[in-house]
C-alpha cells in the first residue's frame, strides 16, 4: 500500500520538482534539508510534549523523500551517491524520532508507562536499524532481502500516527502499545530477512557444488 502511495506522491511532486530544479536547487540539498527538519523537530517537539505538532511536521518533511528522488530522476542525476546519501540520512532521521519519543516518556510520564514507553522507543530504534542493515548487507553480498512486515514507511506511519493521536488527547497508552507492536514487527522483519538470505545462500552453495 505504501509503495503505491509513494508512486502517487512522485507524480504529484513532478511540477514542484521541476520548479526547484529550474531555480537551481539540487536533489541532495532537498535530502539534507528534509533530514535537518526532521532532526530539529523530533528533538524539540517530542521531548517538550508537542507530540501532535511533531508528528505533523515530521510527516510533512517525510514527503521530501519522494521529492528528492523525483528531482534526481528528472535531472538525470539518479545514481549511487544519491541513494547512499538518502539511506544514510534516513537512519539519522529515524534515530532522532525514536530518541525524541524515548525522552518524552522519561520526562513526561512515570511508572510503568515511562519504563515501557522508553524501552519500546529504543527497541524500535535498534531493531529498525537492524532491518535496514540486514537488507543493505544482503545486497552487498549480491542477494536480496526486501521482505518483511515493518519496512521504514510502515515504521514511520505507525509511530507518527500514534504520537499524533496522543498529542490530540488520546491516552499515552496508545503510543506505548503502538511502539511495542512496532518493535515486535521489526524483530519479525529482521528474522524474515535473515531467513530469506539463508535460503539464497544455501541455494547458491548447492549450485556451486553441482557446477
Coordinates of C-alpha atoms in Angstrom, one line a residue:
X1 CA 0.0 0.0 0.0
X2 CA 2.7 2.4 0.9
X3 CA 4.7 1.7 -2.2
X4 CA 1.6 2.6 -4.3
X5 CA 1.2 5.8 -2.3
X6 CA 4.8 6.6 -2.9
X7 CA 4.1 6.3 -6.6
X8 CA 1.2 8.7 -6.4
X9 CA 3.3 11.2 -4.4
X10 CA 6.0 11.0 -7.0
X11 CA 3.5 12.0 -9.7
X12 CA 2.2 14.9 -7.6
X13 CA 5.7 16.1 -6.9
X14 CA 6.7 16.4 -10.6
X15 CA 5.6 20.1 -11.0
X16 CA 7.3 21.2 -7.8
X17 CA 10.4 19.2 -8.6
X18 CA 10.7 20.9 -12.0
X19 CA 10.4 24.3 -10.4
X20 CA 13.1 23.6 -7.8
X21 CA 15.4 22.3 -10.5
X22 CA 14.8 25.4 -12.6
X23 CA 15.8 27.7 -9.8
X24 CA 19.0 25.7 -9.1
X25 CA 18.0 23.6 -6.1
X26 CA 19.7 20.2 -6.1
X27 CA 18.2 16.9 -5.1
X28 CA 20.9 16.5 -2.4
X29 CA 20.0 19.9 -0.9
X30 CA 16.4 18.7 -0.6
X31 CA 17.5 15.5 1.1
X32 CA 19.7 17.3 3.6
X33 CA 17.0 20.0 4.3
X34 CA 14.4 17.3 5.0
X35 CA 16.7 15.4 7.3
X36 CA 17.6 18.6 9.2
X37 CA 14.0 19.4 9.5
X38 CA 13.2 16.0 11.0
X39 CA 16.1 16.2 13.4
X40 CA 15.2 19.6 14.7
X41 CA 11.5 18.8 15.0
X42 CA 11.9 15.4 16.6
X43 CA 14.5 16.5 19.2
X44 CA 12.5 19.6 20.1
X45 CA 8.8 18.7 19.8
X46 CA 8.7 15.3 21.3
X47 CA 10.9 16.0 24.4
X48 CA 8.8 19.1 25.1
X49 CA 5.5 17.3 24.8
X50 CA 4.4 18.7 21.5
X51 CA 3.5 15.3 20.1
X52 CA 0.9 16.5 17.6
X53 CA 3.0 19.3 16.2
X54 CA 6.0 17.0 15.9
X55 CA 4.1 14.2 14.2
X56 CA 2.5 16.6 11.6
X57 CA 5.7 18.5 10.8
X58 CA 7.8 15.3 10.6
X59 CA 5.2 13.8 8.4
X60 CA 5.4 16.8 6.0
X61 CA 9.2 16.6 5.9
X62 CA 9.0 12.8 5.3
X63 CA 7.3 13.6 1.9
X64 CA 10.6 15.1 0.8
X65 CA 11.9 11.5 0.5
X66 CA 9.7 11.4 -2.6
X67 CA 10.6 14.9 -3.8
X68 CA 14.3 14.4 -3.9
X69 CA 14.0 11.2 -5.8
X70 CA 11.7 12.8 -8.3
X71 CA 14.1 15.7 -8.8
X72 CA 17.1 13.3 -9.3
X73 CA 15.1 11.3 -11.9
X74 CA 14.0 14.5 -13.8
X75 CA 17.5 15.9 -13.7
X76 CA 19.1 12.6 -14.8
X77 CA 21.2 12.5 -11.6
X78 CA 20.0 9.2 -10.1
X79 CA 23.0 7.2 -9.0
X80 CA 24.9 5.5 -6.2
X81 CA 25.7 8.7 -4.4
X82 CA 22.2 10.0 -4.1
X83 CA 21.0 6.5 -2.9
X84 CA 23.7 6.4 -0.4
X85 CA 23.1 9.9 1.0
X86 CA 19.4 9.3 1.2
X87 CA 19.7 5.9 3.0
X88 CA 22.3 7.3 5.4
X89 CA 20.3 10.4 6.4
X90 CA 17.2 8.2 6.7
X91 CA 18.9 6.3 9.5
X92 CA 19.8 9.6 11.2
X93 CA 16.2 10.9 11.0
X94 CA 14.8 7.6 12.4
X95 CA 17.2 7.8 15.3
X96 CA 16.1 11.3 16.1
X97 CA 12.4 10.3 16.0
X98 CA 12.7 7.4 18.4
X99 CA 15.2 9.1 20.7
X100 CA 12.8 12.1 20.9
X101 CA 10.0 9.7 21.8
X102 CA 12.2 8.0 24.4
X103 CA 13.0 11.3 26.0
X104 CA 9.3 12.2 26.0
X105 CA 8.5 9.1 28.1
X106 CA 11.3 9.7 30.5
X107 CA 10.4 13.4 31.1
X108 CA 6.6 13.5 30.8
X109 CA 5.4 10.1 32.1
X110 CA 6.0 8.0 35.2
X111 CA 5.9 4.4 36.5
X112 CA 5.4 1.5 34.1
X113 CA 4.3 3.8 31.3
X114 CA 7.7 5.6 31.4
X115 CA 9.6 2.3 31.5
X116 CA 7.7 0.5 28.8
X117 CA 7.5 3.6 26.6
X118 CA 11.2 4.5 26.7
X119 CA 12.3 0.8 26.3
X120 CA 9.9 0.3 23.4
X121 CA 11.1 3.5 21.6
X122 CA 14.7 2.5 22.0
X123 CA 13.9 -1.1 20.8
X124 CA 12.2 0.4 17.7
X125 CA 15.4 2.4 17.1
X126 CA 17.7 -0.6 17.4
X127 CA 15.5 -3.1 15.6
X128 CA 14.7 -0.6 12.8
X129 CA 18.4 -0.1 12.2
X130 CA 18.8 -3.8 12.0
X131 CA 16.0 -4.1 9.5
X132 CA 17.8 -1.6 7.2
X133 CA 21.2 -3.2 7.8
X134 CA 20.0 -6.7 7.0
X135 CA 18.8 -5.5 3.6
X136 CA 21.9 -3.4 2.9
X137 CA 24.3 -6.3 3.9
X138 CA 22.3 -8.8 1.8
X139 CA 22.6 -6.6 -1.2
X140 CA 26.3 -6.0 -0.6
X141 CA 26.7 -9.8 -0.8
X142 CA 24.8 -10.0 -4.0
X143 CA 21.5 -11.2 -2.5
X144 CA 18.1 -9.6 -1.8
X145 CA 16.2 -9.1 1.4
X146 CA 13.4 -6.7 0.6
X147 CA 10.8 -8.6 2.6
X148 CA 9.1 -8.1 5.9
X149 CA 6.1 -6.6 7.6
X150 CA 7.8 -3.5 9.0
X151 CA 9.8 -1.5 6.5
X152 CA 10.7 2.1 7.0
X153 CA 7.5 3.5 5.6
X154 CA 5.3 1.4 7.9
X155 CA 7.5 2.2 10.9
X156 CA 7.1 6.0 10.3
X157 CA 3.4 5.8 9.8
X158 CA 2.7 3.8 12.9
X159 CA 5.0 5.9 15.2
X160 CA 3.9 9.3 13.9
X161 CA 0.1 8.5 13.8
X162 CA 0.3 7.1 17.3
X163 CA 2.2 10.1 18.6
X164 CA -0.2 12.5 16.8
X165 CA -3.2 10.8 18.3
X166 CA -1.8 11.1 21.8
X167 CA -0.9 14.7 21.2
X168 CA -4.6 15.3 20.3
X169 CA -5.8 13.8 23.5
X170 CA -5.8 10.1 23.5
X171 CA -4.2 8.1 26.3
X172 CA -0.4 7.8 26.2
X173 CA -1.0 4.0 26.3
X174 CA -1.9 4.2 22.6
X175 CA 1.7 5.3 21.9
X176 CA 3.1 2.7 24.2
X177 CA 1.1 -0.2 22.6
X178 CA 2.0 1.1 19.1
X179 CA 5.7 1.2 19.9
X180 CA 5.7 -2.3 21.5
X181 CA 3.9 -3.7 18.5
X182 CA 6.2 -1.9 16.1
X183 CA 9.3 -3.2 17.9
X184 CA 7.9 -6.8 17.7
X185 CA 7.1 -6.3 14.0
X186 CA 10.6 -5.0 13.4
X187 CA 12.1 -8.1 15.1
X188 CA 9.9 -10.3 12.9
X189 CA 11.1 -8.4 9.8
X190 CA 14.7 -9.0 10.8
X191 CA 14.1 -12.7 11.2
X192 CA 12.3 -12.8 7.8
X193 CA 15.2 -11.2 6.1
X194 CA 17.7 -13.5 7.8
X195 CA 15.6 -16.5 6.7
X196 CA 15.4 -15.1 3.1
X197 CA 19.2 -14.6 2.9
X198 CA 19.9 -18.0 4.4
X199 CA 17.7 -19.6 1.7
X200 CA 19.6 -17.8 -1.0
X201 CA 22.9 -18.6 0.5
X202 CA 22.1 -22.3 0.7
X203 CA 20.8 -22.4 -2.8
X204 CA 24.0 -20.7 -4.0
X205 CA 26.1 -23.2 -2.1
X206 CA 24.2 -26.1 -3.7
X207 CA 24.5 -24.6 -7.2
X208 CA 28.2 -24.1 -6.6
X209 CA 28.8 -27.7 -5.5
X210 CA 26.9 -29.0 -8.6
X211 CA 28.8 -26.9 -11.0

